[in-house]
mmCIF file of C-alpha atoms and ligand atoms in Angstrom:
data_model
loop_
_atom_site.group_PDB
_atom_site.id
_atom_site.type_symbol
_atom_site.label_atom_id
_atom_site.label_comp_id
_atom_site.label_asym_id
_atom_site.label_seq_id
_atom_site.Cartn_x
_atom_site.Cartn_y
_atom_site.Cartn_z
ATOM 1 C CA UNK A 1 89.296 14.858 276.034
ATOM 2 C CA UNK A 2 89.893 16.578 279.391
ATOM 3 C CA UNK A 3 94.166 17.090 279.827
ATOM 4 C CA UNK A 4 93.282 18.682 275.862
ATOM 5 C CA UNK A 5 90.361 20.958 277.664
ATOM 6 C CA UNK A 6 93.290 22.445 280.035
ATOM 7 C CA UNK A 7 96.107 22.155 277.441
ATOM 8 C CA UNK A 8 94.738 25.158 276.076
ATOM 9 C CA UNK A 9 93.519 26.577 279.184
ATOM 10 C CA UNK A 10 97.052 27.079 280.465
ATOM 11 C CA UNK A 11 98.430 28.180 276.700
ATOM 12 C CA UNK A 12 97.245 31.670 276.879
ATOM 13 C CA UNK A 13 98.684 31.608 280.640
ATOM 14 C CA UNK A 14 101.904 33.800 280.989
ATOM 15 C CA UNK A 15 103.558 31.315 283.610
ATOM 16 C CA UNK A 16 100.929 28.954 284.914
ATOM 17 C CA UNK A 17 101.478 26.192 288.093
ATOM 18 C CA UNK A 18 103.825 23.325 288.300
ATOM 19 C CA UNK A 19 100.708 21.593 289.176
ATOM 20 C CA UNK A 20 98.857 22.648 286.143
ATOM 21 C CA UNK A 21 101.914 22.019 283.868
ATOM 22 C CA UNK A 22 102.558 18.714 284.992
ATOM 23 C CA UNK A 23 98.858 17.085 285.712
ATOM 24 C CA UNK A 24 99.641 14.276 283.616
ATOM 25 C CA UNK A 25 102.225 13.015 286.224
ATOM 26 C CA UNK A 26 100.663 14.305 289.750
ATOM 27 C CA UNK A 27 97.302 11.884 288.845
ATOM 28 C CA UNK A 28 99.792 8.997 287.547
ATOM 29 C CA UNK A 29 101.011 9.212 291.202
ATOM 30 C CA UNK A 30 98.495 9.636 293.301
ATOM 31 C CA UNK A 31 96.543 7.100 291.476
ATOM 32 C CA UNK A 32 99.457 4.849 292.147
ATOM 33 C CA UNK A 33 99.933 5.906 295.556
ATOM 34 C CA UNK A 34 96.494 5.150 296.464
ATOM 35 C CA UNK A 35 96.445 2.044 299.093
ATOM 36 C CA UNK A 36 100.496 3.538 300.606
ATOM 37 C CA UNK A 37 101.020 4.368 302.910
ATOM 38 C CA UNK A 38 101.872 8.307 303.397
ATOM 39 C CA UNK A 39 101.982 11.096 305.694
ATOM 40 C CA UNK A 40 98.916 11.876 306.451
ATOM 41 C CA UNK A 41 97.624 15.091 304.261
ATOM 42 C CA UNK A 42 99.525 14.198 301.802
ATOM 43 C CA UNK A 43 98.134 12.828 298.089
ATOM 44 C CA UNK A 44 101.326 10.578 297.233
ATOM 45 C CA UNK A 45 104.000 8.489 299.136
ATOM 46 C CA UNK A 46 107.196 10.414 299.849
ATOM 47 C CA UNK A 47 109.036 7.922 297.336
ATOM 48 C CA UNK A 48 106.649 9.775 294.535
ATOM 49 C CA UNK A 49 107.612 13.724 295.857
ATOM 50 C CA UNK A 50 111.573 12.429 294.856
ATOM 51 C CA UNK A 51 110.315 10.793 291.846
ATOM 52 C CA UNK A 52 107.969 13.778 290.477
ATOM 53 C CA UNK A 53 110.903 16.376 291.585
ATOM 54 C CA UNK A 54 114.007 14.568 289.493
ATOM 55 C CA UNK A 55 112.127 12.809 286.772
ATOM 56 C CA UNK A 56 111.682 8.690 286.300
ATOM 57 C CA UNK A 57 112.644 7.575 283.216
ATOM 58 C CA UNK A 58 110.443 4.111 284.544
ATOM 59 C CA UNK A 59 107.161 6.340 284.744
ATOM 60 C CA UNK A 60 107.328 8.996 282.229
ATOM 61 C CA UNK A 61 108.547 11.705 284.759
ATOM 62 C CA UNK A 62 110.331 14.612 283.640
ATOM 63 C CA UNK A 63 113.342 16.074 285.688
ATOM 64 C CA UNK A 64 112.100 19.312 287.304
ATOM 65 C CA UNK A 65 115.469 20.062 289.313
ATOM 66 C CA UNK A 66 118.834 19.512 289.870
ATOM 67 C CA UNK A 67 120.692 18.502 292.447
ATOM 68 C CA UNK A 68 121.324 15.565 294.703
ATOM 69 C CA UNK A 69 118.879 12.879 295.670
ATOM 70 C CA UNK A 70 119.904 12.639 299.259
ATOM 71 C CA UNK A 71 119.081 16.325 299.168
ATOM 72 C CA UNK A 72 115.629 16.149 298.312
ATOM 73 C CA UNK A 73 115.029 13.348 300.250
ATOM 74 C CA UNK A 74 115.898 15.420 303.362
ATOM 75 C CA UNK A 75 113.063 18.055 302.337
ATOM 76 C CA UNK A 76 110.761 15.483 301.943
ATOM 77 C CA UNK A 77 111.280 14.376 305.560
ATOM 78 C CA UNK A 78 110.944 17.614 306.729
ATOM 79 C CA UNK A 79 107.750 18.324 305.478
ATOM 80 C CA UNK A 80 107.361 15.038 307.079
ATOM 81 C CA UNK A 81 107.548 16.343 310.311
ATOM 82 C CA UNK A 82 105.830 18.745 312.900
ATOM 83 C CA UNK A 83 109.090 21.298 312.107
ATOM 84 C CA UNK A 84 108.770 23.471 308.797
ATOM 85 C CA UNK A 85 111.515 23.611 306.306
ATOM 86 C CA UNK A 86 113.428 26.650 305.397
ATOM 87 C CA UNK A 87 115.393 27.009 302.180
ATOM 88 C CA UNK A 88 118.289 29.327 301.687
ATOM 89 C CA UNK A 89 120.765 29.460 299.368
ATOM 90 C CA UNK A 90 122.100 32.336 297.030
ATOM 91 C CA UNK A 91 119.307 33.621 294.540
ATOM 92 C CA UNK A 92 118.444 32.471 291.776
ATOM 93 C CA UNK A 93 119.622 28.873 292.916
ATOM 94 C CA UNK A 94 115.805 27.729 292.541
ATOM 95 C CA UNK A 95 114.788 27.953 296.181
ATOM 96 C CA UNK A 96 110.857 29.219 294.706
ATOM 97 C CA UNK A 97 110.729 26.931 292.362
ATOM 98 C CA UNK A 98 111.809 23.801 294.403
ATOM 99 C CA UNK A 99 108.931 24.966 297.120
ATOM 100 C CA UNK A 100 106.377 25.347 293.729
ATOM 101 C CA UNK A 101 107.302 21.910 292.886
ATOM 102 C CA UNK A 102 107.052 20.272 296.361
ATOM 103 C CA UNK A 103 103.716 22.337 297.017
ATOM 104 C CA UNK A 104 102.113 20.683 293.842
ATOM 105 C CA UNK A 105 103.356 17.849 294.135
ATOM 106 C CA UNK A 106 102.070 16.840 297.886
ATOM 107 C CA UNK A 107 99.428 19.481 298.121
ATOM 108 C CA UNK A 108 98.473 19.656 294.610
ATOM 109 C CA UNK A 109 98.216 23.783 294.975
ATOM 110 C CA UNK A 110 101.308 25.906 295.055
ATOM 111 C CA UNK A 111 99.303 28.669 295.413
ATOM 112 C CA UNK A 112 99.339 29.673 299.382
ATOM 113 C CA UNK A 113 101.550 32.134 299.470
ATOM 114 C CA UNK A 114 102.995 34.498 301.555
ATOM 115 C CA UNK A 115 105.437 36.920 300.130
ATOM 116 C CA UNK A 116 107.288 38.176 302.424
ATOM 117 C CA UNK A 117 108.287 41.931 302.107
ATOM 118 C CA UNK A 118 109.019 44.980 304.893
ATOM 119 C CA UNK A 119 105.230 46.033 304.417
ATOM 120 C CA UNK A 120 104.362 42.282 305.185
ATOM 121 C CA UNK A 121 101.589 42.338 308.228
ATOM 122 C CA UNK A 122 100.090 39.922 309.730
ATOM 123 C CA UNK A 123 96.898 40.381 307.980
ATOM 124 C CA UNK A 124 98.991 39.242 305.245
ATOM 125 C CA UNK A 125 99.446 36.199 307.391
ATOM 126 C CA UNK A 126 96.466 35.064 308.783
ATOM 127 C CA UNK A 127 93.148 36.476 308.202
ATOM 128 C CA UNK A 128 91.790 40.065 307.623
ATOM 129 C CA UNK A 129 87.989 41.277 307.565
ATOM 130 C CA UNK A 130 85.304 42.266 304.401
ATOM 131 C CA UNK A 131 84.731 45.314 306.009
ATOM 132 C CA UNK A 132 81.072 45.131 304.160
ATOM 133 C CA UNK A 133 79.862 42.465 305.928
ATOM 134 C CA UNK A 134 81.878 42.975 309.498
ATOM 135 C CA UNK A 135 80.570 45.890 309.878
ATOM 136 C CA UNK A 136 76.773 44.171 309.060
ATOM 137 C CA UNK A 137 76.876 40.235 311.050
ATOM 138 C CA UNK A 138 79.614 41.718 312.640
ATOM 139 C CA UNK A 139 83.280 39.279 312.668
ATOM 140 C CA UNK A 140 81.541 35.475 311.313
ATOM 141 C CA UNK A 141 83.248 32.982 309.666
ATOM 142 C CA UNK A 142 81.749 34.928 306.580
ATOM 143 C CA UNK A 143 83.036 38.195 306.730
ATOM 144 C CA UNK A 144 86.557 37.097 307.656
ATOM 145 C CA UNK A 145 88.650 36.560 304.246
ATOM 146 C CA UNK A 146 91.419 33.673 304.760
ATOM 147 C CA UNK A 147 95.123 34.859 304.522
ATOM 148 C CA UNK A 148 97.440 32.003 302.917
ATOM 149 C CA UNK A 149 97.922 29.772 306.694
ATOM 150 C CA UNK A 150 94.798 29.988 307.211
ATOM 151 C CA UNK A 151 93.935 28.625 304.507
ATOM 152 C CA UNK A 152 96.664 25.861 304.624
ATOM 153 C CA UNK A 153 95.728 25.236 308.365
ATOM 154 C CA UNK A 154 92.063 24.417 307.379
ATOM 155 C CA UNK A 155 92.536 22.874 304.039
ATOM 156 C CA UNK A 156 95.126 20.793 305.255
ATOM 157 C CA UNK A 157 97.924 21.949 302.437
ATOM 158 C CA UNK A 158 101.503 23.435 302.294
ATOM 159 C CA UNK A 159 101.891 26.931 302.084
ATOM 160 C CA UNK A 160 104.775 28.916 301.122
ATOM 161 C CA UNK A 161 106.326 31.258 302.883
ATOM 162 C CA UNK A 162 108.882 33.446 300.286
ATOM 163 C CA UNK A 163 111.519 35.981 301.445
ATOM 164 C CA UNK A 164 110.876 35.144 305.304
ATOM 165 C CA UNK A 165 113.729 37.264 306.269
ATOM 166 C CA UNK A 166 112.271 40.385 304.936
ATOM 167 C CA UNK A 167 109.369 40.612 306.717
ATOM 168 C CA UNK A 168 109.930 42.587 310.174
ATOM 169 C CA UNK A 169 110.929 40.237 313.200
ATOM 170 C CA UNK A 170 107.773 40.296 314.693
ATOM 171 C CA UNK A 171 105.772 39.850 312.057
ATOM 172 C CA UNK A 172 107.931 36.473 311.564
ATOM 173 C CA UNK A 173 107.136 35.350 314.975
ATOM 174 C CA UNK A 174 103.565 35.475 313.996
ATOM 175 C CA UNK A 175 104.097 32.182 313.041
ATOM 176 C CA UNK A 176 105.541 30.584 315.890
ATOM 177 C CA UNK A 177 102.435 29.779 318.034
ATOM 178 C CA UNK A 178 101.372 28.524 314.780
ATOM 179 C CA UNK A 179 104.480 25.997 313.996
ATOM 180 C CA UNK A 180 104.387 24.909 317.594
ATOM 181 C CA UNK A 181 101.055 24.443 318.371
ATOM 182 C CA UNK A 182 99.233 24.242 314.995
ATOM 183 C CA UNK A 183 96.334 26.029 316.566
ATOM 184 C CA UNK A 184 95.707 29.533 315.037
ATOM 185 C CA UNK A 185 93.936 31.398 317.233
ATOM 186 C CA UNK A 186 90.699 34.080 316.386
ATOM 187 C CA UNK A 187 90.050 36.212 319.100
ATOM 188 C CA UNK A 188 86.878 38.329 317.151
ATOM 189 C CA UNK A 189 85.090 35.336 316.733
ATOM 190 C CA UNK A 190 82.910 33.714 319.708
ATOM 191 C CA UNK A 191 84.530 31.617 321.967
ATOM 192 C CA UNK A 192 83.022 27.443 319.964
ATOM 193 C CA UNK A 193 84.984 29.278 317.012
ATOM 194 C CA UNK A 194 87.938 30.767 318.845
ATOM 195 C CA UNK A 195 90.148 28.347 317.581
ATOM 196 C CA UNK A 196 91.457 27.321 313.985
ATOM 197 C CA UNK A 197 93.206 23.868 315.164
ATOM 198 C CA UNK A 198 95.151 23.190 311.493
ATOM 199 C CA UNK A 199 94.559 19.663 309.367
ATOM 200 C CA UNK A 200 96.551 17.390 308.899
ATOM 201 C CA UNK A 201 99.155 18.289 305.685
ATOM 202 C CA UNK A 202 99.741 21.465 306.935
ATOM 203 C CA UNK A 203 103.280 22.645 306.850
ATOM 204 C CA UNK A 204 105.598 25.414 305.493
ATOM 205 C CA UNK A 205 108.277 25.335 303.749
ATOM 206 C CA UNK A 206 109.993 29.252 303.860
ATOM 207 C CA UNK A 207 112.858 30.350 301.626
ATOM 208 C CA UNK A 208 115.483 33.010 302.434
ATOM 209 C CA UNK A 209 117.812 34.684 300.215
ATOM 210 C CA UNK A 210 121.888 35.029 301.404
ATOM 211 C CA UNK A 211 121.776 38.319 300.008
ATOM 212 C CA UNK A 212 119.503 40.027 301.091
ATOM 213 C CA UNK A 213 118.644 40.748 305.178
ATOM 214 C CA UNK A 214 120.860 37.391 306.908
ATOM 215 C CA UNK A 215 119.056 34.965 307.464
ATOM 216 C CA UNK A 216 121.394 35.934 311.364
ATOM 217 C CA UNK A 217 118.100 38.308 311.537
ATOM 218 C CA UNK A 218 115.396 35.290 312.634
ATOM 219 C CA UNK A 219 114.767 34.840 315.826
ATOM 220 C CA UNK A 220 116.342 31.702 317.449
ATOM 221 C CA UNK A 221 112.996 30.486 318.564
ATOM 222 C CA UNK A 222 111.710 30.557 314.652
ATOM 223 C CA UNK A 223 114.789 29.094 313.288
ATOM 224 C CA UNK A 224 114.034 26.248 316.136
ATOM 225 C CA UNK A 225 110.735 24.864 314.527
ATOM 226 C CA UNK A 226 112.373 24.863 311.028
ATOM 227 C CA UNK A 227 114.342 22.372 309.349
ATOM 228 C CA UNK A 228 117.467 24.682 307.218
ATOM 229 C CA UNK A 229 118.387 23.234 304.360
ATOM 230 C CA UNK A 230 120.918 24.567 301.605
ATOM 231 C CA UNK A 231 120.745 25.605 298.035
ATOM 232 C CA UNK A 232 123.311 25.144 296.399
ATOM 233 C CA UNK A 233 124.246 26.255 292.943
ATOM 234 C CA UNK A 234 124.970 23.900 290.394
ATOM 235 C CA UNK A 235 128.022 22.261 290.199
ATOM 236 C CA UNK A 236 128.165 20.690 287.166
ATOM 237 C CA UNK A 237 128.632 23.156 283.884
ATOM 238 C CA UNK A 238 127.163 19.338 281.817
ATOM 239 C CA UNK A 239 124.083 19.049 283.909
ATOM 240 C CA UNK A 240 123.742 22.862 283.775
ATOM 241 C CA UNK A 241 123.884 23.762 280.738
ATOM 242 C CA UNK A 242 121.509 20.854 279.652
ATOM 243 C CA UNK A 243 119.552 22.282 282.344
ATOM 244 C CA UNK A 244 119.576 26.314 280.393
ATOM 245 C CA UNK A 245 118.989 24.584 277.343
ATOM 246 C CA UNK A 246 115.393 22.666 278.196
ATOM 247 C CA UNK A 247 114.919 25.476 280.457
ATOM 248 C CA UNK A 248 114.871 28.062 277.308
ATOM 249 C CA UNK A 249 113.281 25.527 274.663
ATOM 250 C CA UNK A 250 110.650 25.113 277.031
ATOM 251 C CA UNK A 251 109.875 29.049 276.694
ATOM 252 C CA UNK A 252 110.139 29.275 273.483
ATOM 253 C CA UNK A 253 108.173 26.799 272.043
ATOM 254 C CA UNK A 254 105.137 28.205 274.168
ATOM 255 C CA UNK A 255 106.236 31.891 273.430
ATOM 256 C CA UNK A 256 105.748 30.265 269.305
ATOM 257 C CA UNK A 257 109.822 31.500 268.899
ATOM 258 C CA UNK A 258 111.323 29.220 266.095
ATOM 259 C CA UNK A 259 114.601 30.605 266.403
ATOM 260 C CA UNK A 260 118.006 28.733 266.792
ATOM 261 C CA UNK A 261 119.962 28.245 270.503
ATOM 262 C CA UNK A 262 123.102 26.063 269.151
ATOM 263 C CA UNK A 263 125.614 24.153 271.220
ATOM 264 C CA UNK A 264 127.939 26.561 270.417
ATOM 265 C CA UNK A 265 125.721 29.341 272.138
ATOM 266 C CA UNK A 266 124.870 27.139 275.033
ATOM 267 C CA UNK A 267 128.184 26.759 275.450
ATOM 268 C CA UNK A 268 128.826 30.281 275.926
ATOM 269 C CA UNK A 269 126.372 31.046 278.020
ATOM 270 C CA UNK A 270 126.362 28.583 280.337
ATOM 271 C CA UNK A 271 130.434 28.534 280.746
ATOM 272 C CA UNK A 272 130.613 32.307 281.028
ATOM 273 C CA UNK A 273 127.526 32.265 284.103
ATOM 274 C CA UNK A 274 129.357 29.469 285.464
ATOM 275 C CA UNK A 275 133.013 31.027 285.838
ATOM 276 C CA UNK A 276 132.305 33.542 286.588
ATOM 277 C CA UNK A 277 130.128 32.780 289.735
ATOM 278 C CA UNK A 278 132.955 30.201 290.461
ATOM 279 C CA UNK A 279 135.695 32.614 290.721
ATOM 280 C CA UNK A 280 137.797 30.219 288.874
ATOM 281 C CA UNK A 281 137.075 28.807 284.720
ATOM 282 C CA UNK A 282 137.305 25.576 284.224
ATOM 283 C CA UNK A 283 140.837 25.240 283.676
ATOM 284 C CA UNK A 284 141.409 26.035 287.154
ATOM 285 C CA UNK A 285 142.670 29.587 286.334
ATOM 286 C CA UNK A 286 141.909 32.403 289.046
ATOM 287 C CA UNK A 287 139.303 35.066 287.661
ATOM 288 C CA UNK A 288 137.698 37.704 289.522
ATOM 289 C CA UNK A 289 134.002 36.744 290.685
ATOM 290 C CA UNK A 290 131.498 39.695 289.620
ATOM 291 C CA UNK A 291 129.642 40.823 292.300
ATOM 292 C CA UNK A 292 126.294 40.086 290.573
ATOM 293 C CA UNK A 293 124.846 37.544 291.022
ATOM 294 C CA UNK A 294 125.534 34.798 287.663
ATOM 295 C CA UNK A 295 123.402 32.447 289.067
ATOM 296 C CA UNK A 296 121.555 29.697 286.402
ATOM 297 C CA UNK A 297 118.436 31.522 286.544
ATOM 298 C CA UNK A 298 120.078 34.449 285.034
ATOM 299 C CA UNK A 299 121.741 32.352 282.241
ATOM 300 C CA UNK A 300 118.091 31.256 281.310
ATOM 301 C CA UNK A 301 117.254 35.177 281.241
ATOM 302 C CA UNK A 302 120.442 36.430 279.306
ATOM 303 C CA UNK A 303 119.449 32.964 276.843
ATOM 304 C CA UNK A 304 115.653 34.099 276.193
ATOM 305 C CA UNK A 305 116.488 37.280 275.709
ATOM 306 C CA UNK A 306 118.579 37.028 273.587
ATOM 307 C CA UNK A 307 116.553 34.791 271.396
ATOM 308 C CA UNK A 308 114.122 36.982 271.280
ATOM 309 C CA UNK A 309 116.588 39.687 270.154
ATOM 310 C CA UNK A 310 117.948 37.356 267.643
ATOM 311 C CA UNK A 311 114.639 36.715 266.054
ATOM 312 C CA UNK A 312 113.044 40.046 266.454
ATOM 313 C CA UNK A 313 115.331 41.940 264.741
ATOM 314 C CA UNK A 314 116.011 39.116 262.069
ATOM 315 C CA UNK A 315 118.509 36.937 262.743
ATOM 316 C CA UNK A 316 117.586 32.996 262.425
ATOM 317 C CA UNK A 317 119.593 32.050 265.048
ATOM 318 C CA UNK A 318 121.448 33.362 268.362
ATOM 319 C CA UNK A 319 124.703 34.767 267.668
ATOM 320 C CA UNK A 320 127.541 35.733 269.837
ATOM 321 C CA UNK A 321 126.544 39.164 269.543
ATOM 322 C CA UNK A 322 123.677 38.818 270.851
ATOM 323 C CA UNK A 323 124.531 37.122 274.007
ATOM 324 C CA UNK A 324 127.245 40.020 274.919
ATOM 325 C CA UNK A 325 124.644 42.638 274.284
ATOM 326 C CA UNK A 326 122.521 40.868 276.692
ATOM 327 C CA UNK A 327 125.408 39.501 279.114
ATOM 328 C CA UNK A 328 125.877 43.162 280.198
ATOM 329 C CA UNK A 329 122.536 44.099 280.590
ATOM 330 C CA UNK A 330 122.670 41.038 283.410
ATOM 331 C CA UNK A 331 125.839 40.535 284.448
ATOM 332 C CA UNK A 332 125.750 44.754 285.071
ATOM 333 C CA UNK A 333 123.510 45.733 288.081
ATOM 334 C CA UNK A 334 125.481 46.612 291.151
ATOM 335 C CA UNK A 335 128.812 47.981 290.731
ATOM 336 C CA UNK A 336 131.164 49.364 287.605
ATOM 337 C CA UNK A 337 134.037 47.232 288.906
ATOM 338 C CA UNK A 338 132.230 44.888 287.529
ATOM 339 C CA UNK A 339 132.487 46.141 283.567
ATOM 340 C CA UNK A 340 135.798 45.541 284.200
ATOM 341 C CA UNK A 341 136.067 42.306 285.509
ATOM 342 C CA UNK A 342 133.633 41.342 282.598
ATOM 343 C CA UNK A 343 136.109 43.021 280.064
ATOM 344 C CA UNK A 344 139.209 41.484 281.666
ATOM 345 C CA UNK A 345 137.410 38.109 281.149
ATOM 346 C CA UNK A 346 137.167 38.308 277.634
ATOM 347 C CA UNK A 347 140.336 39.748 277.537
ATOM 348 C CA UNK A 348 141.952 36.856 279.792
ATOM 349 C CA UNK A 349 139.753 34.073 279.034
ATOM 350 C CA UNK A 350 137.996 34.217 275.873
ATOM 351 C CA UNK A 351 140.594 35.396 273.346
ATOM 352 C CA UNK A 352 142.925 32.210 274.594
ATOM 353 C CA UNK A 353 139.955 30.435 273.410
ATOM 354 C CA UNK A 354 140.380 27.777 270.645
ATOM 355 C CA UNK A 355 137.233 27.498 268.508
ATOM 356 C CA UNK A 356 135.385 30.105 265.979
ATOM 357 C CA UNK A 357 132.691 30.203 268.519
ATOM 358 C CA UNK A 358 134.602 31.756 271.538
ATOM 359 C CA UNK A 359 136.896 33.985 268.443
ATOM 360 C CA UNK A 360 134.428 34.886 267.697
ATOM 361 C CA UNK A 361 132.069 35.989 271.073
ATOM 362 C CA UNK A 362 135.948 38.213 271.971
ATOM 363 C CA UNK A 363 135.248 39.945 268.415
ATOM 364 C CA UNK A 364 131.491 39.920 269.281
ATOM 365 C CA UNK A 365 132.560 41.378 273.210
ATOM 366 C CA UNK A 366 135.550 44.451 271.186
ATOM 367 C CA UNK A 367 132.140 46.321 269.806
ATOM 368 C CA UNK A 368 129.936 46.244 273.134
ATOM 369 C CA UNK A 369 132.378 46.006 276.372
ATOM 370 C CA UNK A 370 135.266 47.575 274.361
ATOM 371 C CA UNK A 371 137.749 44.482 275.235
ATOM 372 C CA UNK A 372 140.155 45.425 273.371
ATOM 373 C CA UNK A 373 140.975 48.883 274.629
ATOM 374 C CA UNK A 374 141.548 47.354 278.712
HETATM 375 N N1 ATP B 1 118.982 23.270 290.918
HETATM 376 C C1 ATP B 1 118.393 23.432 289.715
HETATM 377 N N2 ATP B 1 117.268 23.194 289.102
HETATM 378 C C2 ATP B 1 116.212 23.870 287.944
HETATM 379 N N3 ATP B 1 116.567 25.022 288.086
HETATM 380 C C3 ATP B 1 117.258 25.699 288.213
HETATM 381 C C4 ATP B 1 118.119 25.484 289.438
HETATM 382 N N4 ATP B 1 118.792 26.400 289.798
HETATM 383 C C5 ATP B 1 118.369 27.364 289.123
HETATM 384 N N5 ATP B 1 117.043 26.593 288.402
HETATM 385 C C6 ATP B 1 116.587 27.635 287.129
HETATM 386 O O1 ATP B 1 116.122 29.257 288.141
HETATM 387 C C7 ATP B 1 114.899 29.261 288.563
HETATM 388 C C8 ATP B 1 113.417 29.605 288.887
HETATM 389 O O2 ATP B 1 114.644 30.537 290.284
HETATM 390 P P1 ATP B 1 114.001 31.052 291.441
HETATM 391 O O3 ATP B 1 113.169 32.334 291.451
HETATM 392 O O4 ATP B 1 113.198 29.537 292.025
HETATM 393 O O5 ATP B 1 115.270 30.486 292.048
HETATM 394 P P2 ATP B 1 115.126 31.761 294.124
HETATM 395 O O6 ATP B 1 116.697 30.867 294.655
HETATM 396 O O7 ATP B 1 114.159 31.804 294.247
HETATM 397 O O8 ATP B 1 115.384 33.272 293.705
HETATM 398 P P3 ATP B 1 115.610 34.047 294.686
HETATM 399 O O9 ATP B 1 116.510 33.990 296.240
HETATM 400 O O10 ATP B 1 116.464 35.592 293.770
HETATM 401 O O11 ATP B 1 114.367 34.685 295.068
HETATM 402 C C9 ATP B 1 114.130 27.609 287.089
HETATM 403 O O12 ATP B 1 113.083 28.021 286.432
HETATM 404 C C10 ATP B 1 115.614 27.343 286.738
HETATM 405 O O13 ATP B 1 115.603 28.349 285.364
HETATM 406 MG MG1 MG B 2 112.574 32.852 295.455
#
């Protein structure tokens, strides 16, 4: 009954959280781990967290992230220590998604998020005030508006700090004493209430993008308070294809769009992204890398956009023309040279490939990219 009701609720949401989508899996693991030893404040064991992330056939858990077990184990161990976890890597490698999965599994709540930007202030991280109450009552717990770090410490939950290196250094340094002493001081409160001690279960997962402001711009003191893990793009084409296909299908189902995305279309889409990202073809031929990030996340976006394009403009399945048109919008963001590189890819690689779908793909590129003209 309850799970049915939940489903109705989340169906109207644009993007339900991981703990909503996989509530049944989380409940199962919590129940199974009830009497097992686990890190204090965690709702399931480290082993169950790994299974939740990577999937488990026996327990009927869906795989959510494609990566090695060793990598996930290292991350889980890091979260159980007294240091935070820093996920770094290229854009679109699922750093944010992975931190959402971890927080959903470990704390049951992935929503304590600080979004790092040039404008992030200490108030966004620690706490601010309800000014009407502050004026009438003075600085009391009731007039305080806790920010995610305060909530995470008082409730013993993991806090996500997105794009931490985009924050000014002095804001990043707000975390220093909190991560080492696990204490937040609130000077405005009376002596007896000044100190907030973190409950067991609190820790921080930060993400940083290696393409934006460098990770180097983090202070050495802060770096020492994190375990660093690099999230790599998916190396295996077959796994990437399966992921893109599943993710796209999930989105199309949710949107109620019955358009067909064939295996051939998935092959064209994912191979193009994979090869342009790696700077070499599956056969080992070197090609020019694009300056735009050709991430798996982008491939999913292009596939989804192509499906909408097909569906709303009268086609029952996604055709190479839809792919080429939407590929251009995603690939040509950074600089004009990328257009040349994309044309070259079609002329040098796609044109020579065997198979009707590859030839149709090349033909489609003539109209939109003018490939036969260069
Ligand atoms: N290894 C992977 N496992 C699962 N999903 C992946 C993987 N790599 C990419 N994805 C796709 O990427 C999407 C999430 O990308 P996300 O926004 O988390 O990336 P990011 O690394 O945080 O990017 P950015 O640096 O731009 O913030 C997922 O929804 C999924 O479709
Ligand atoms: Mg991100």
